[in-house]
Short mmCIF file of C-alpha atoms in Angstrom, two decimals:
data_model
loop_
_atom_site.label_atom_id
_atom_site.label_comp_id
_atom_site.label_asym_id
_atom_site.label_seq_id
_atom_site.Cartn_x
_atom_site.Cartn_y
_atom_site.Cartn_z
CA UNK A 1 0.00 0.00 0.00
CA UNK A 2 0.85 3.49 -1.00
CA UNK A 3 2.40 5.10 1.95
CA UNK A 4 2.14 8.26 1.00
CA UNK A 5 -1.51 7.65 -0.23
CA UNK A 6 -4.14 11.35 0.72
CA UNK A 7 -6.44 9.74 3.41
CA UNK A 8 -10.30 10.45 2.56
CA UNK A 9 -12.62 12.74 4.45
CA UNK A 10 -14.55 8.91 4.80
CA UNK A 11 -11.45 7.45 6.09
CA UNK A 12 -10.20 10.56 8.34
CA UNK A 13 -14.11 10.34 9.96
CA UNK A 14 -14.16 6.46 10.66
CA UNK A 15 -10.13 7.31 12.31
CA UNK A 16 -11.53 9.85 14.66
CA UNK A 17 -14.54 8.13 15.67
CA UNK A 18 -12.49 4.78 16.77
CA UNK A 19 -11.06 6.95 18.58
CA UNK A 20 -13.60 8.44 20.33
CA UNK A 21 -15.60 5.54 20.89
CA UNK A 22 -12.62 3.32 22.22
CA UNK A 23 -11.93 6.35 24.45
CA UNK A 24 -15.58 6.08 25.67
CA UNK A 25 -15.44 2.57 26.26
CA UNK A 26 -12.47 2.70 28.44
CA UNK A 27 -13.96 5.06 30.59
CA UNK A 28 -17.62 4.79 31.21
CA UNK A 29 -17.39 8.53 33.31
CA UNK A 30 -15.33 10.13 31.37
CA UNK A 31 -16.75 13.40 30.02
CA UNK A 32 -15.40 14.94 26.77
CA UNK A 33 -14.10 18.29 26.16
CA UNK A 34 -12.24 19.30 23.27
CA UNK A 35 -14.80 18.32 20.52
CA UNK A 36 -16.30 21.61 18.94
CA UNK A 37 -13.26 22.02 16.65
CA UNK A 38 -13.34 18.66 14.75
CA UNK A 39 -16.64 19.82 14.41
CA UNK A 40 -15.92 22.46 11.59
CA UNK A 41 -12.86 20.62 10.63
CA UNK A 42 -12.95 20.81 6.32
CA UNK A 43 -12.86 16.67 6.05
CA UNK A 44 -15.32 16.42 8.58
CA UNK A 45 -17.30 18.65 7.05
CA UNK A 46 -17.16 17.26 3.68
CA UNK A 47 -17.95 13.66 4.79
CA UNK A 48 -20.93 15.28 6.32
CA UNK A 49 -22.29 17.00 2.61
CA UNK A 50 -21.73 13.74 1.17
CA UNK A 51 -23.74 11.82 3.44
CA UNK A 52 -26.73 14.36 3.78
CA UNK A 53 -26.49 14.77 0.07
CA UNK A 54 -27.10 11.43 -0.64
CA UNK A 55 -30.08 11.41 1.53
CA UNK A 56 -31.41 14.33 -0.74
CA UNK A 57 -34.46 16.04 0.57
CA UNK A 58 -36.06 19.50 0.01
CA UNK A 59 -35.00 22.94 1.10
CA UNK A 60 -35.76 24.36 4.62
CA UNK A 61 -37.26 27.84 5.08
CA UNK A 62 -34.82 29.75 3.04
CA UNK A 63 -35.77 27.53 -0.15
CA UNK A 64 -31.50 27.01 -0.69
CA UNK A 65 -31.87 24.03 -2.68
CA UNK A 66 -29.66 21.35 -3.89
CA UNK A 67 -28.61 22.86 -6.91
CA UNK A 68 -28.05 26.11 -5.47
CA UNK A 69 -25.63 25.02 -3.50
CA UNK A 70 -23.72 23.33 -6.29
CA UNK A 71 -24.08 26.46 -8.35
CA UNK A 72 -22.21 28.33 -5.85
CA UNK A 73 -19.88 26.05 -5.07
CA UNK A 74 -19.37 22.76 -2.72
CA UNK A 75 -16.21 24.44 -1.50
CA UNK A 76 -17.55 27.99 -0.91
CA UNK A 77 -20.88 26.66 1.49
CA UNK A 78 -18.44 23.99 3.04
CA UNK A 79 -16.29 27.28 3.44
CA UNK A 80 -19.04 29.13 4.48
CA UNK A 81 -19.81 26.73 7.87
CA UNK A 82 -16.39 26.53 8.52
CA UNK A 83 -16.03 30.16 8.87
CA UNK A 84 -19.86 30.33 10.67
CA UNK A 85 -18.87 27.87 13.39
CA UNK A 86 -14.90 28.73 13.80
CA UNK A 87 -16.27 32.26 14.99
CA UNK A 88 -19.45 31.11 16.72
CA UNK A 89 -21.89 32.92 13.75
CA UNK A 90 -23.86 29.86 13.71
CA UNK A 91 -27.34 29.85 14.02
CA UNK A 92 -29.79 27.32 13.02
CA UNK A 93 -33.02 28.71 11.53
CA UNK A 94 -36.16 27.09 12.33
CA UNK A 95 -37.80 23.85 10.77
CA UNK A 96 -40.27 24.13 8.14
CA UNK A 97 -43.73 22.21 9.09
CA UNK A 98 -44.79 20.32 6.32
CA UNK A 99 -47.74 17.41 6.74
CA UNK A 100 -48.23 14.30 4.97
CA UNK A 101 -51.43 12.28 5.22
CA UNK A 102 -51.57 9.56 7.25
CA UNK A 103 -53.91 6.31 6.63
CA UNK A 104 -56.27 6.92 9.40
CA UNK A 105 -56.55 10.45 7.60
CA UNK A 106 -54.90 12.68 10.44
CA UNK A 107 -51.69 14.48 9.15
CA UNK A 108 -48.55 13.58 10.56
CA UNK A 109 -45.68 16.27 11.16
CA UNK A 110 -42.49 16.98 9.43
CA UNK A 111 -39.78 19.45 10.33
CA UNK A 112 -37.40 19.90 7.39
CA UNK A 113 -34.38 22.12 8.44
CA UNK A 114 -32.11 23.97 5.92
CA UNK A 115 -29.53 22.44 4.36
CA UNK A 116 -27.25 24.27 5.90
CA UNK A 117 -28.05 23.06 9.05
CA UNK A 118 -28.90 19.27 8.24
CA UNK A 119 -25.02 19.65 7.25
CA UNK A 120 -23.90 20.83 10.73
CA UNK A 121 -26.13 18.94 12.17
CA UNK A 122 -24.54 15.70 10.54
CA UNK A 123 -21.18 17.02 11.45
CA UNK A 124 -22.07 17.54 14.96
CA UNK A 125 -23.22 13.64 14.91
CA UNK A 126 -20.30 12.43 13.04
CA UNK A 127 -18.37 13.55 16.43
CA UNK A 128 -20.49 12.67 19.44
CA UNK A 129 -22.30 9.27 18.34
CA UNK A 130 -19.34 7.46 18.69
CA UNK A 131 -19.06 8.20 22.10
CA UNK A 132 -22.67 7.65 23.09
CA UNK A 133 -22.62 4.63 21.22
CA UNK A 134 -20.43 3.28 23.88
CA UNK A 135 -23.14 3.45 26.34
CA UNK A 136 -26.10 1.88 23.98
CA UNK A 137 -27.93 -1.41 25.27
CA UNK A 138 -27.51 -4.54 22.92
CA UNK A 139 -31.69 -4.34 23.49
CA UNK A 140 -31.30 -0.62 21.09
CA UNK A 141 -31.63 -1.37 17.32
CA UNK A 142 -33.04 2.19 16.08
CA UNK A 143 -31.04 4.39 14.39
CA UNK A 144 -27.62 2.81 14.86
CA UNK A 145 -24.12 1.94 12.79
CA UNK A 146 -24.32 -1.45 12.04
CA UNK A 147 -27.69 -2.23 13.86
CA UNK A 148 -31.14 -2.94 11.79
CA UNK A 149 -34.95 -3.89 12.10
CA UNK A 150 -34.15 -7.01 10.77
CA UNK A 151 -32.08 -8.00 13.74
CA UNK A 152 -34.24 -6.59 15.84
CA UNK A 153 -36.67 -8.99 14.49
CA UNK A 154 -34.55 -12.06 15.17
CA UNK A 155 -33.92 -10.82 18.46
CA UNK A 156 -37.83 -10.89 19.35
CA UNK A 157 -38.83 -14.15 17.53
CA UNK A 158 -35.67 -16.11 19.39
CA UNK A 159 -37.36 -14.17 22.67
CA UNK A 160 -40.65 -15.31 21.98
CA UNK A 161 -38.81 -19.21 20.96
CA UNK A 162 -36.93 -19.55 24.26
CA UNK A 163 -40.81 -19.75 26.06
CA UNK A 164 -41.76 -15.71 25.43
CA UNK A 165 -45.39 -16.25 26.18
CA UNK A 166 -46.52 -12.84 26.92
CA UNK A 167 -45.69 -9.76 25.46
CA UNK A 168 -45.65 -6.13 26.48
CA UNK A 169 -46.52 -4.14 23.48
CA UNK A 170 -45.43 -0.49 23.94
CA UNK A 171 -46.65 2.75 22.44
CA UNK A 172 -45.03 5.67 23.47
CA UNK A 173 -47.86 8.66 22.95
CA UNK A 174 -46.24 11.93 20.80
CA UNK A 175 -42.39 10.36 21.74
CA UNK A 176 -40.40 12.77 19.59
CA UNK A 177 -43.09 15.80 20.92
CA UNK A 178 -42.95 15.33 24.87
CA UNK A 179 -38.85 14.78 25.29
CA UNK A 180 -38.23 17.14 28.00
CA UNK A 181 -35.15 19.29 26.51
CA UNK A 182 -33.65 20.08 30.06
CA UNK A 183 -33.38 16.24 31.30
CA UNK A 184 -32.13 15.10 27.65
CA UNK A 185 -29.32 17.35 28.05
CA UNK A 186 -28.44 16.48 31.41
CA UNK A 187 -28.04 13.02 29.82
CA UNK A 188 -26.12 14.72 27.04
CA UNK A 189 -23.77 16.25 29.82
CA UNK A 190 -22.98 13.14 31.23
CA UNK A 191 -20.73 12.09 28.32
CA UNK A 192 -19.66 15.73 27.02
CA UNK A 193 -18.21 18.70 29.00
CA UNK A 194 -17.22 20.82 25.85
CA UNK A 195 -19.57 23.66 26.33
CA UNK A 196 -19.86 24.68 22.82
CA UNK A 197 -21.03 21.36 21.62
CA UNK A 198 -23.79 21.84 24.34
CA UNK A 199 -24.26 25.36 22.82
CA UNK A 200 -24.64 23.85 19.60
CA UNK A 201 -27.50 21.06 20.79
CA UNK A 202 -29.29 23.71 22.67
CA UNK A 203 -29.74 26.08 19.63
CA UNK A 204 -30.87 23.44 17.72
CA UNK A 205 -33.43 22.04 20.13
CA UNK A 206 -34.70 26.04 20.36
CA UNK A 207 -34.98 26.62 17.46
CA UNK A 208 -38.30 26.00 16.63
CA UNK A 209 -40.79 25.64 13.87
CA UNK A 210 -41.87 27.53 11.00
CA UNK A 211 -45.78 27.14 10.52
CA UNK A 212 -48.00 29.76 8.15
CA UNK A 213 -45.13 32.34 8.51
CA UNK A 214 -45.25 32.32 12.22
CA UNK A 215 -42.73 30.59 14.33
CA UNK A 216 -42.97 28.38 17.08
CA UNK A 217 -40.59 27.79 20.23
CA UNK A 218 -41.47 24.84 22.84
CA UNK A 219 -39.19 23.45 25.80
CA UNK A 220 -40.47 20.16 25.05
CA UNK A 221 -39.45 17.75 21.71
CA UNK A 222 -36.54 16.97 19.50
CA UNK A 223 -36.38 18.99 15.91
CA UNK A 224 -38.58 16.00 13.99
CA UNK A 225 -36.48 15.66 10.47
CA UNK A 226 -33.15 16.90 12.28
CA UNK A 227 -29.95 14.24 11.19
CA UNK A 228 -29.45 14.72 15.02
CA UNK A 229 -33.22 13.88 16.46
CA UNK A 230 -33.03 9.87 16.16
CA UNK A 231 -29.31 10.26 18.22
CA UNK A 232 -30.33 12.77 20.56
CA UNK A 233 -33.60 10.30 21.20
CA UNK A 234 -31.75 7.46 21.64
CA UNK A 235 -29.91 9.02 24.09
CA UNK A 236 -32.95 10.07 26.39
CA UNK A 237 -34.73 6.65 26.19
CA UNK A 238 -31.23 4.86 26.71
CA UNK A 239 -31.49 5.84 30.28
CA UNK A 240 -34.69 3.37 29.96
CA UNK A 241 -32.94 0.60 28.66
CA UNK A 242 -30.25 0.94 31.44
CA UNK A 243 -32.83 0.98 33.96
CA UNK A 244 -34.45 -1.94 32.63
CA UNK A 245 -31.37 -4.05 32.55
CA UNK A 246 -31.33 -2.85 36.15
CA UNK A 247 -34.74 -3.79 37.36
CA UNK A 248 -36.63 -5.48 34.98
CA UNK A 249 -34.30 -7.90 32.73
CA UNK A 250 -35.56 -10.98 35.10
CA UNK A 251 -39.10 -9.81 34.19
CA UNK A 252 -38.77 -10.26 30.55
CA UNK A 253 -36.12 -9.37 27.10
CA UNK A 254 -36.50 -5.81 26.19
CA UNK A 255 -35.86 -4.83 22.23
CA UNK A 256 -36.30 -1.33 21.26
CA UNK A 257 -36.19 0.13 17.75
CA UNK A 258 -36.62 3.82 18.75
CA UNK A 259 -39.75 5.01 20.21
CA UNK A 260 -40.95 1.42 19.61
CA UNK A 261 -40.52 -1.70 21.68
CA UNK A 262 -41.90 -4.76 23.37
CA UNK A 263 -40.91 -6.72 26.31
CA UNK A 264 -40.95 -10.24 25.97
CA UNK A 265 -41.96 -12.29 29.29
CA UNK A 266 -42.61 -15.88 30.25
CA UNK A 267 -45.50 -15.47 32.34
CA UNK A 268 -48.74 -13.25 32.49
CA UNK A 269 -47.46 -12.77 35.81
CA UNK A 270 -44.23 -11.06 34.69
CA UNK A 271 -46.00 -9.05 32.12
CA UNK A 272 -47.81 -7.51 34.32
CA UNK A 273 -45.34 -6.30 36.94
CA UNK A 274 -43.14 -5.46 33.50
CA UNK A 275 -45.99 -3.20 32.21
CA UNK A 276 -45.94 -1.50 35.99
CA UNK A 277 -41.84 -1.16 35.89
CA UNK A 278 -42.20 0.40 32.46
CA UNK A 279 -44.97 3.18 33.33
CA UNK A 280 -42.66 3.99 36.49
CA UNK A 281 -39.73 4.84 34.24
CA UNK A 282 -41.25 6.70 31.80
CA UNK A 283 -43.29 8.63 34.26
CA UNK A 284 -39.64 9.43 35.67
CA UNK A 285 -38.97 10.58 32.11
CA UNK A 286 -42.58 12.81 32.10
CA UNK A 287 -43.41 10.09 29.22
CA UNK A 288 -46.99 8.82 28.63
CA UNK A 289 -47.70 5.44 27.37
CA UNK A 290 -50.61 5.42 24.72
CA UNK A 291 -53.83 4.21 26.26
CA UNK A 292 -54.98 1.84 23.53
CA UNK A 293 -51.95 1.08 21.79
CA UNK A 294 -49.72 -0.14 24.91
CA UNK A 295 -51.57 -3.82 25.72
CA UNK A 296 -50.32 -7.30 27.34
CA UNK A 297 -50.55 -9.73 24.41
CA UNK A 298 -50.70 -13.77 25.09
CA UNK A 299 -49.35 -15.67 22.72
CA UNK A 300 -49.20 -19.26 24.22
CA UNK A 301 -52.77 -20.07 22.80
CA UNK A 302 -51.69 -18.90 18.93
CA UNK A 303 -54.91 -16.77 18.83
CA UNK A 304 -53.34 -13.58 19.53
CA UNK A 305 -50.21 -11.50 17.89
CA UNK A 306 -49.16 -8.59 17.76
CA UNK A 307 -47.19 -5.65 14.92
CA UNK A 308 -43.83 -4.36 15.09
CA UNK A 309 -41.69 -3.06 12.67
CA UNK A 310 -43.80 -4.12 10.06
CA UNK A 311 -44.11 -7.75 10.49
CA UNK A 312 -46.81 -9.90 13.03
CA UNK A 313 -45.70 -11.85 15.07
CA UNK A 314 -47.76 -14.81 15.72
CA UNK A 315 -46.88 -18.09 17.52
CA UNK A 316 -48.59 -21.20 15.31
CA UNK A 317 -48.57 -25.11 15.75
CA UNK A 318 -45.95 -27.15 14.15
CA UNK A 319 -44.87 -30.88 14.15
CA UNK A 320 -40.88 -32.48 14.30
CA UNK A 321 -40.03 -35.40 12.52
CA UNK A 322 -41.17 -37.61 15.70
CA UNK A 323 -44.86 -35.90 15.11
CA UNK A 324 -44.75 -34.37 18.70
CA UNK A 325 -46.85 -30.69 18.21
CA UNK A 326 -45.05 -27.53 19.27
CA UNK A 327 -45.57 -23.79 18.79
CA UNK A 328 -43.38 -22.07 17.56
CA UNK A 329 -42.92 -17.98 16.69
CA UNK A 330 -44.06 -17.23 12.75
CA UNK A 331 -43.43 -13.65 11.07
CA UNK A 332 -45.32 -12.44 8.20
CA UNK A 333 -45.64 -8.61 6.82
CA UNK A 334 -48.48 -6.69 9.29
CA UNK A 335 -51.73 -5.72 7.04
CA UNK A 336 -50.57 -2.62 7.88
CA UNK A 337 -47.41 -3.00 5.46
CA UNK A 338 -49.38 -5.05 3.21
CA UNK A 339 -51.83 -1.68 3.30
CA UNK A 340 -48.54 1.00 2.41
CA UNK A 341 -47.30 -1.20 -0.57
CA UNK A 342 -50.62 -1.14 -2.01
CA UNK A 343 -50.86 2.85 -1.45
CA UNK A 344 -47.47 3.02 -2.65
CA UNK A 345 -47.91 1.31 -6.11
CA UNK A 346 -51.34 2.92 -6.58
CA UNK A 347 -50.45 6.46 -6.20
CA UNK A 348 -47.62 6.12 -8.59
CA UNK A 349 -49.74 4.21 -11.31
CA UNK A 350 -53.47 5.82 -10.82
CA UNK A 351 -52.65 9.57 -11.58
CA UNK A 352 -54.10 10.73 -14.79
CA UNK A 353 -50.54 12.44 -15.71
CA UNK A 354 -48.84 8.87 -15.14
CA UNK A 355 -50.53 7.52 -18.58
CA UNK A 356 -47.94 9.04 -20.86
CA UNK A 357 -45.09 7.59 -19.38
CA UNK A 358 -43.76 4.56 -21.10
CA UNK A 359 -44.04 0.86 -19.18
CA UNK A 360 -40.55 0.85 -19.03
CA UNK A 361 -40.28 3.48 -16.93
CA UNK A 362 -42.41 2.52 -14.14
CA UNK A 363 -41.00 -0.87 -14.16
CA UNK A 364 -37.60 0.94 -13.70
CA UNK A 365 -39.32 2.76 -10.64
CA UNK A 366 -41.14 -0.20 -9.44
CA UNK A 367 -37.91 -2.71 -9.53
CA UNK A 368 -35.56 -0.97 -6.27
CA UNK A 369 -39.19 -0.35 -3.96
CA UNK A 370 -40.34 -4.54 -5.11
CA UNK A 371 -36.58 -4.92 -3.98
CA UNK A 372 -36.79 -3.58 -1.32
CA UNK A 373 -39.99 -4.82 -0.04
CA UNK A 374 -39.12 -8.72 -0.77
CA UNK A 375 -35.16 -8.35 1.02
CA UNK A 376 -37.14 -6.87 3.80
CA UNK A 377 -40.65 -8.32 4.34
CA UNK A 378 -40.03 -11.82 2.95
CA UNK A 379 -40.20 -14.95 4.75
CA UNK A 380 -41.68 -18.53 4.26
CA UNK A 381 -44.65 -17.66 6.10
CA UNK A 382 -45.25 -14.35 4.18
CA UNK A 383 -45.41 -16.27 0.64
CA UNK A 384 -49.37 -15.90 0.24
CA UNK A 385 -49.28 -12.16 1.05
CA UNK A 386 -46.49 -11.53 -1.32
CA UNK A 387 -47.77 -13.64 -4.15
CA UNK A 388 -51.49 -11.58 -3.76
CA UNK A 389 -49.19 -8.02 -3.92
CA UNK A 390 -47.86 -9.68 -6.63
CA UNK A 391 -50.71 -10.30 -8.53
CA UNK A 392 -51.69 -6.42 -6.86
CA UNK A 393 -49.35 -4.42 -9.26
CA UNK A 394 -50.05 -6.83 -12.20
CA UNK A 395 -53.47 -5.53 -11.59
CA UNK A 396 -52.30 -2.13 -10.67
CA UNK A 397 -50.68 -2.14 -14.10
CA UNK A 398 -53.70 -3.41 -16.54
CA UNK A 399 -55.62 -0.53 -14.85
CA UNK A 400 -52.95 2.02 -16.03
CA UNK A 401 -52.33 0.42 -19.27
CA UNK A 402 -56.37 0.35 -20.05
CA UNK A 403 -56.32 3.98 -19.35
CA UNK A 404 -53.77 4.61 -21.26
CA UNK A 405 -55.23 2.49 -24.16
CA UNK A 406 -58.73 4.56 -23.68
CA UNK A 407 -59.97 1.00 -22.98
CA UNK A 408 -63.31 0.62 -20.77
CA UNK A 409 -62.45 -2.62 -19.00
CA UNK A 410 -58.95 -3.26 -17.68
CA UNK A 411 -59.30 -6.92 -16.77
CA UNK A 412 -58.73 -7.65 -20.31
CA UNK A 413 -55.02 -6.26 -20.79
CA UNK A 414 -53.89 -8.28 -17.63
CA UNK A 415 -52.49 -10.97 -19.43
CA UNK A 416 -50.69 -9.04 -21.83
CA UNK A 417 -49.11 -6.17 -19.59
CA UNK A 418 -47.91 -8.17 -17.58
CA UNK A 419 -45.96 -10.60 -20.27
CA UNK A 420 -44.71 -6.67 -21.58
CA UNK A 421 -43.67 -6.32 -18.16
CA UNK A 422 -41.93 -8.94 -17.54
CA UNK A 423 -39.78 -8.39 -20.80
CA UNK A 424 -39.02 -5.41 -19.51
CA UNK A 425 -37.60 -7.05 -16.26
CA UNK A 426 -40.44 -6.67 -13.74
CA UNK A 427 -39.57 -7.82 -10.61
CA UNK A 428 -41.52 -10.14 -8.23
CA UNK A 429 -42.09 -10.33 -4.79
CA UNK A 430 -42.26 -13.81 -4.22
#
């Protein structure tokens, strides 16, 4: 190897951040001080542009765009927050509120900041995660280098396996809403003594939200669409998890993706006094749990499941080659998934302004979400469901082609849209 070889901005971030979190491993109290100038530092800053880029998104409240940016320069706005940040100029502007529907027809929020500050805000992240990470529970999956839902997922059906009987299915009402700023930074201070780093956290949970030209402030909630929200609320609910490993882990396995988790116990008995150990600590963290969406489910009779990150989880008879019954834990995508794929297909192939586009380019759509979808939601027990959202956007297609056609019944162009599909390369679920 090239000894003389420029190290990347990729490279020079994954250097630092062994470093940090080693550091933090070491020494569970140690609190860090000397962080706010790696913050700005030009590689740093670059590795952070290149990661928010790629996660594209629209413009904030000052409607700087992409494009902008690169029409100005990379260097010159990388520049810019160097400069902003070396002589404390920084200051985040608010979020802008935008709503998307929801299926039971209520919006649901969005904050989208600038990109400006996504950009420090990834930065800023870059830095500190490494060192917080050292202080995660192996029951945290959310939001997390080298963690995902799939393992999560594993995690809960082995639970459920090893005689999990009951589960504790937790909703945490308005989670990202109702973090109270001045304990989350107390837990922030634990690991980080650098005062402008706290600065920095503090402006950005302040700054508030732009909503029909008026803006709005709260002491409560993390900025919702902020690259540092999902760390900064896996920080306040890791002070759960450690308290569960304290008090509760003989009650039952806790997994967590986020706001979301369940505890998995052997006994009704241990469900219970888990669902009592639970509402303690969150009332400690001036957390609610949602009336009607928190419940004790009981699995041992295979007559009741329950969702979580997309799949049910449902425990169902089975024989062994000695034709002695058992039950054992099944997974399958939750109707609720089922219900998004459809939405998703039919909202890009219903619009009247979809007809003129050619087949091939909604199968070039369609192939990464299908993708997607199957690497994610497939398993033996989810075959039927897949092969019926299968059949869904052959459907789904004949409709659009028939409109397209000016033809009054769609059923008829099934067969051959979906043989032009398939030359085409159409994807399948199952």
């Amino acid at each position: 190897m090239n000894a003389n070889r420029l190290t990347t901005p990729k490279e020079n971030v994954q250097q630092l951040q062994e470093k940090l979190g080693h550091a933090a491993k070491e020494n569970k109290k140690r609190r860090f001080h000397a962080l706010y100038d790696k913050v700005y530092r030009m590689d740093i800053l670059r590795e952070a542009w290149r990661r928010v880029r790629a996660n594209k998104g629209s413009a904030g409240i000052d409607g700087e765009t992409w494009s902008d940016i690169e029409e100005q320069g990379e260097d010159h706005f990388l520049y810019e927050c160097h400069r902003m940040l070396q002589e404390g100029n920084y200051h985040p502007q608010p979020v802008r509120r935008h709503y998307i529907p929801k299926k039971d027809g209520k919006p649901r929020p969005l904050g989208i900041p600038t990109v400006r500050d996504r950009v420090i805000q990834m930065a800023t992240k870059l830095v500190i995660e490494p060192i917080f990470e050292a202080d995660f529970q192996e029951s945290s999956f959310g939001f997390r280098p080298k963690r995902s839902a799939k393992q999560a997922l594993t995690r809960i059906r082995d639970a459920c396996n090893r005689k999990g009987n009951w589960v504790v299915d937790v909703d945490i009402q308005g989670y990202f809403d109702n973090i109270n700023q001045e304990k989350l930074m107390k837990l922030v201070e634990m690991r980080i003594s650098d005062r402008r780093i706290l600065k920095l956290v503090r402006k950005w949970l302040k700054a508030g939200v732009m909503e029909e030209g008026k803006v709005r402030r709260s002491d409560l909630g993390t900025p919702q669409g902020g690259v540092i929200s999902p760390l900064l609320a896996n920080i306040y609910l890791n002070y759960f998890d450690i308290l569960w490993e304290r008090h509760g882990s003989g009650l039952g396995e806790l997994t967590r993706y986020a706001d979301d988790f369940v505890v998995v116990c052997r006994t009704k008995k241990d469900a219970d006094r888990a669902y009592r150990l639970i509402r303690t600590i969150m009332e400690r963290l001036e957390l609610t749990l949602h009336p009607t969406k928190t419940r004790i489910v009981g699995l041992w009779t295979g007559e009741e499941g329950f969702d979580f990150l997309g799949m049910h989880h449902r425990k169902t008879k089975a024989e062994n080659s000695k034709r002695q019954v058992y039950y054992t834990t099944q997974q399958w995508l939750s109707k609720k998934a089922e219900e998004r794929i459809r939405g998703v297909v039919k909202e890009r192939l219903a619009p009247p302004n979809m007809r003129h586009k050619p087949l091939q380019e909604h199968v070039e759509w369609l192939n990464p979400k299908i993708q997607g979808w199957r690497n994610y939601y497939y398993t033996v027990h989810s075959r039927r469901k897949m092969a019926k959202l299968d059949r869904y956007i052959e459907q789904r297609l004949a409709r659009w082609y028939a409109k397209k056609r000016q033809r009054t019944r769609w059923i008829t162009s099934i067969r051959e849209v979906t043989r032009m599909a398939k030359q085409h390369g159409l994807r399948t679920l199952l």
